[in-house]
């Protein structure tokens, strides 16, 4: 049974993230979405809020579960018996850093493979940080993020 990991900060989840998770769920028997609990920078949403937003957005997918992790991704993948990491690639600019992380993870945990799915063109420009920036200054992110995320952003930046 092939089990894959979709890791990320998901601060907040975007439609691009959801699309990558949906596609991973079609490719693998079981997918764990791993939310990084302690990213280097201060997150806008707590890990519990991010988990709740993701759970609502992927409720339609049967073979996916959500977990949080801290520390090294390779340790989390080993503990949960996840042998493949699935990540989305938006543009060539993503590739350099993603390649470096994939190779570091493979060096730390031989046998742990990273595969990339190319982001759908409709979400290629999307990132959590841009979404936060637009929402912070009152712009609409409806249609770019799941409805629950859009609502949470509006509430967070209200007033
Ligand atoms: O959504 P992001 O912020 O691009 O996700 C990055 C993530 C969570 C995949 C990456 O930061 C990560 O794996 N962090 C865990 C710490 C770790 O293992 N670092 C070494 C990676 S080579």
mmCIF file of C-alpha atoms and ligand atoms in Angstrom:
data_model
loop_
_atom_site.group_PDB
_atom_site.id
_atom_site.type_symbol
_atom_site.label_atom_id
_atom_site.label_comp_id
_atom_site.label_asym_id
_atom_site.label_seq_id
_atom_site.Cartn_x
_atom_site.Cartn_y
_atom_site.Cartn_z
ATOM 1 C CA UNK A 1 0.000 0.000 0.000
ATOM 2 C CA UNK A 2 1.591 3.268 -1.177
ATOM 3 C CA UNK A 3 1.408 5.992 1.437
ATOM 4 C CA UNK A 4 2.382 9.567 0.662
ATOM 5 C CA UNK A 5 2.978 12.761 2.613
ATOM 6 C CA UNK A 6 1.890 16.240 1.507
ATOM 7 C CA UNK A 7 3.785 18.557 3.854
ATOM 8 C CA UNK A 8 3.530 22.305 4.253
ATOM 9 C CA UNK A 9 2.935 25.274 6.500
ATOM 10 C CA UNK A 10 -0.566 25.839 5.084
ATOM 11 C CA UNK A 11 -0.709 29.340 6.595
ATOM 12 C CA UNK A 12 -3.345 29.451 5.173
ATOM 13 C CA UNK A 13 -4.243 26.647 2.734
ATOM 14 C CA UNK A 14 -4.931 27.857 -0.818
ATOM 15 C CA UNK A 15 -6.781 26.256 -3.727
ATOM 16 C CA UNK A 16 -3.344 25.347 -5.095
ATOM 17 C CA UNK A 17 -2.630 23.267 -1.975
ATOM 18 C CA UNK A 18 -6.027 21.584 -2.167
ATOM 19 C CA UNK A 19 -5.460 20.685 -5.820
ATOM 20 C CA UNK A 20 -2.095 19.070 -5.034
ATOM 21 C CA UNK A 21 -3.667 17.073 -2.177
ATOM 22 C CA UNK A 22 -6.532 15.923 -4.429
ATOM 23 C CA UNK A 23 -4.086 14.729 -7.053
ATOM 24 C CA UNK A 24 -1.869 12.973 -4.503
ATOM 25 C CA UNK A 25 -4.989 11.202 -3.230
ATOM 26 C CA UNK A 26 -5.643 9.897 -6.754
ATOM 27 C CA UNK A 27 -2.055 8.683 -7.152
ATOM 28 C CA UNK A 28 -1.618 7.014 -3.761
ATOM 29 C CA UNK A 29 -3.665 4.665 -1.575
ATOM 30 C CA UNK A 30 -3.323 6.847 1.465
ATOM 31 C CA UNK A 31 -2.164 10.445 1.932
ATOM 32 C CA UNK A 32 -1.180 12.224 5.114
ATOM 33 C CA UNK A 33 -1.248 16.016 5.005
ATOM 34 C CA UNK A 34 1.485 17.112 7.418
ATOM 35 C CA UNK A 35 1.110 20.609 8.831
ATOM 36 C CA UNK A 36 4.377 22.044 10.101
ATOM 37 C CA UNK A 37 3.580 23.264 13.607
ATOM 38 C CA UNK A 38 6.688 25.368 14.173
ATOM 39 C CA UNK A 39 7.665 27.236 11.014
ATOM 40 C CA UNK A 40 10.575 29.655 11.315
ATOM 41 C CA UNK A 41 8.336 32.668 11.005
ATOM 42 C CA UNK A 42 5.374 33.567 13.202
ATOM 43 C CA UNK A 43 2.289 32.100 11.491
ATOM 44 C CA UNK A 44 -0.916 34.082 10.992
ATOM 45 C CA UNK A 45 -3.042 31.098 12.009
ATOM 46 C CA UNK A 46 -2.424 28.646 14.832
ATOM 47 C CA UNK A 47 -1.781 25.055 13.887
ATOM 48 C CA UNK A 48 -5.273 24.172 15.192
ATOM 49 C CA UNK A 49 -6.845 26.836 12.957
ATOM 50 C CA UNK A 50 -4.868 25.620 9.939
ATOM 51 C CA UNK A 51 -5.903 22.034 10.663
ATOM 52 C CA UNK A 52 -9.565 23.035 10.920
ATOM 53 C CA UNK A 53 -9.449 24.987 7.641
ATOM 54 C CA UNK A 54 -7.774 22.077 5.844
ATOM 55 C CA UNK A 55 -10.170 19.497 7.285
ATOM 56 C CA UNK A 56 -13.140 21.458 5.958
ATOM 57 C CA UNK A 57 -11.545 21.924 2.535
ATOM 58 C CA UNK A 58 -10.631 18.262 2.007
ATOM 59 C CA UNK A 59 -13.674 16.672 3.654
ATOM 60 C CA UNK A 60 -14.662 15.322 0.205
ATOM 61 C CA UNK A 61 -11.519 13.152 -0.066
ATOM 62 C CA UNK A 62 -11.748 9.737 1.602
ATOM 63 C CA UNK A 63 -8.152 8.556 1.703
ATOM 64 C CA UNK A 64 -6.558 11.616 3.285
ATOM 65 C CA UNK A 65 -5.867 12.380 6.923
ATOM 66 C CA UNK A 66 -4.336 15.456 8.512
ATOM 67 C CA UNK A 67 -1.586 15.441 11.107
ATOM 68 C CA UNK A 68 0.651 18.095 12.570
ATOM 69 C CA UNK A 69 4.381 17.703 13.011
ATOM 70 C CA UNK A 70 7.374 19.566 14.324
ATOM 71 C CA UNK A 71 11.043 18.877 13.844
ATOM 72 C CA UNK A 72 12.414 17.117 10.817
ATOM 73 C CA UNK A 73 10.100 16.046 8.052
ATOM 74 C CA UNK A 74 12.091 12.832 7.511
ATOM 75 C CA UNK A 75 11.464 11.779 11.128
ATOM 76 C CA UNK A 76 7.744 12.378 10.761
ATOM 77 C CA UNK A 77 7.677 10.453 7.461
ATOM 78 C CA UNK A 78 9.547 7.509 9.029
ATOM 79 C CA UNK A 79 7.306 7.423 12.125
ATOM 80 C CA UNK A 80 4.178 7.367 9.954
ATOM 81 C CA UNK A 81 5.612 4.909 7.396
ATOM 82 C CA UNK A 82 5.313 7.413 4.526
ATOM 83 C CA UNK A 83 7.767 6.653 1.736
ATOM 84 C CA UNK A 84 6.911 9.392 -0.758
ATOM 85 C CA UNK A 85 6.670 13.155 -0.365
ATOM 86 C CA UNK A 86 4.393 14.925 -2.842
ATOM 87 C CA UNK A 87 4.897 18.625 -3.519
ATOM 88 C CA UNK A 88 3.542 21.100 -6.045
ATOM 89 C CA UNK A 89 5.818 23.031 -8.381
ATOM 90 C CA UNK A 90 4.504 26.375 -9.564
ATOM 91 C CA UNK A 91 7.412 27.714 -11.565
ATOM 92 C CA UNK A 92 11.104 27.259 -12.236
ATOM 93 C CA UNK A 93 11.730 29.606 -9.321
ATOM 94 C CA UNK A 94 10.298 26.957 -6.946
ATOM 95 C CA UNK A 95 12.475 24.263 -8.396
ATOM 96 C CA UNK A 96 15.862 25.224 -7.000
ATOM 97 C CA UNK A 97 14.770 25.234 -3.353
ATOM 98 C CA UNK A 98 12.489 22.225 -3.762
ATOM 99 C CA UNK A 99 15.287 20.227 -5.389
ATOM 100 C CA UNK A 100 17.622 21.125 -2.534
ATOM 101 C CA UNK A 101 15.056 20.031 0.074
ATOM 102 C CA UNK A 102 14.290 16.814 -1.813
ATOM 103 C CA UNK A 103 17.970 15.934 -1.989
ATOM 104 C CA UNK A 104 18.591 16.803 1.671
ATOM 105 C CA UNK A 105 15.626 14.674 2.720
ATOM 106 C CA UNK A 106 16.879 11.784 0.574
ATOM 107 C CA UNK A 107 20.356 12.139 2.116
ATOM 108 C CA UNK A 108 18.864 12.087 5.631
ATOM 109 C CA UNK A 109 16.520 9.220 4.854
ATOM 110 C CA UNK A 110 17.669 7.071 1.924
ATOM 111 C CA UNK A 111 14.653 5.592 0.184
ATOM 112 C CA UNK A 112 12.424 8.573 0.897
ATOM 113 C CA UNK A 113 11.453 9.905 -2.530
ATOM 114 C CA UNK A 114 10.012 13.292 -3.410
ATOM 115 C CA UNK A 115 7.781 13.617 -6.435
ATOM 116 C CA UNK A 116 6.493 16.868 -7.878
ATOM 117 C CA UNK A 117 3.175 17.620 -9.495
ATOM 118 C CA UNK A 118 3.011 20.701 -11.652
ATOM 119 C CA UNK A 119 0.544 23.228 -10.345
ATOM 120 C CA UNK A 120 -2.519 23.839 -12.494
ATOM 121 C CA UNK A 121 -2.043 27.065 -14.491
ATOM 122 C CA UNK A 122 -5.095 28.553 -12.778
ATOM 123 C CA UNK A 123 -3.290 28.408 -9.415
ATOM 124 C CA UNK A 124 0.282 28.999 -10.603
ATOM 125 C CA UNK A 125 0.471 32.524 -9.201
ATOM 126 C CA UNK A 126 -0.995 31.613 -5.809
ATOM 127 C CA UNK A 127 0.943 31.532 -2.572
ATOM 128 C CA UNK A 128 -0.087 31.711 1.065
ATOM 129 C CA UNK A 129 1.994 34.840 1.582
ATOM 130 C CA UNK A 130 0.426 36.721 -1.365
ATOM 131 C CA UNK A 131 -3.039 35.680 -0.251
ATOM 132 C CA UNK A 132 -2.313 37.060 3.238
ATOM 133 C CA UNK A 133 -0.984 40.294 1.773
ATOM 134 C CA UNK A 134 -4.069 40.833 -0.397
ATOM 135 C CA UNK A 135 -6.462 39.980 2.459
ATOM 136 C CA UNK A 136 -4.568 42.198 4.928
ATOM 137 C CA UNK A 137 -5.247 45.249 2.743
ATOM 138 C CA UNK A 138 -8.885 44.419 2.116
ATOM 139 C CA UNK A 139 -8.616 42.699 -1.278
ATOM 140 C CA UNK A 140 -10.845 39.752 -2.089
ATOM 141 C CA UNK A 141 -9.329 36.277 -2.173
ATOM 142 C CA UNK A 142 -12.667 34.591 -2.878
ATOM 143 C CA UNK A 143 -12.151 31.847 -5.454
ATOM 144 C CA UNK A 144 -8.445 31.594 -4.656
ATOM 145 C CA UNK A 145 -8.781 29.869 -1.298
ATOM 146 C CA UNK A 146 -11.434 27.544 0.167
ATOM 147 C CA UNK A 147 -14.514 29.470 1.430
ATOM 148 C CA UNK A 148 -13.663 28.792 5.094
ATOM 149 C CA UNK A 149 -10.192 30.260 4.596
ATOM 150 C CA UNK A 150 -11.582 33.370 2.927
ATOM 151 C CA UNK A 151 -13.953 33.855 5.875
ATOM 152 C CA UNK A 152 -11.166 33.318 8.416
ATOM 153 C CA UNK A 153 -8.943 35.861 6.633
ATOM 154 C CA UNK A 154 -11.728 38.455 6.589
ATOM 155 C CA UNK A 155 -12.299 37.937 10.320
ATOM 156 C CA UNK A 156 -8.586 38.068 11.103
ATOM 157 C CA UNK A 157 -8.091 41.353 9.283
ATOM 158 C CA UNK A 158 -11.433 42.947 10.136
ATOM 159 C CA UNK A 159 -11.126 46.482 11.413
HETATM 160 O O1 LIG B 1 4.589 25.221 2.838
HETATM 161 P P1 LIG B 1 6.054 25.331 3.017
HETATM 162 O O2 LIG B 1 6.378 26.384 4.049
HETATM 163 O O3 LIG B 1 6.772 25.557 1.719
HETATM 164 O O4 LIG B 1 6.547 23.916 3.574
HETATM 165 C C1 LIG B 1 7.892 23.695 3.859
HETATM 166 C C2 LIG B 1 8.115 22.373 4.604
HETATM 167 C C3 LIG B 1 7.164 22.232 5.777
HETATM 168 C C4 LIG B 1 7.882 21.231 3.664
HETATM 169 C C5 LIG B 1 9.588 22.410 5.084
HETATM 170 O O5 LIG B 1 9.826 23.626 5.723
HETATM 171 C C6 LIG B 1 9.949 21.274 6.018
HETATM 172 O O6 LIG B 1 10.032 20.144 5.618
HETATM 173 N N1 LIG B 1 10.153 21.618 7.317
HETATM 174 C C7 LIG B 1 10.460 20.662 8.355
HETATM 175 C C8 LIG B 1 11.902 20.800 8.832
HETATM 176 C C9 LIG B 1 12.837 19.995 7.965
HETATM 177 O O7 LIG B 1 12.723 18.811 7.823
HETATM 178 N N2 LIG B 1 13.791 20.732 7.366
HETATM 179 C C10 LIG B 1 14.753 20.150 6.453
HETATM 180 C C11 LIG B 1 14.168 20.079 5.049
HETATM 181 S S1 LIG B 1 15.382 19.710 3.904
#
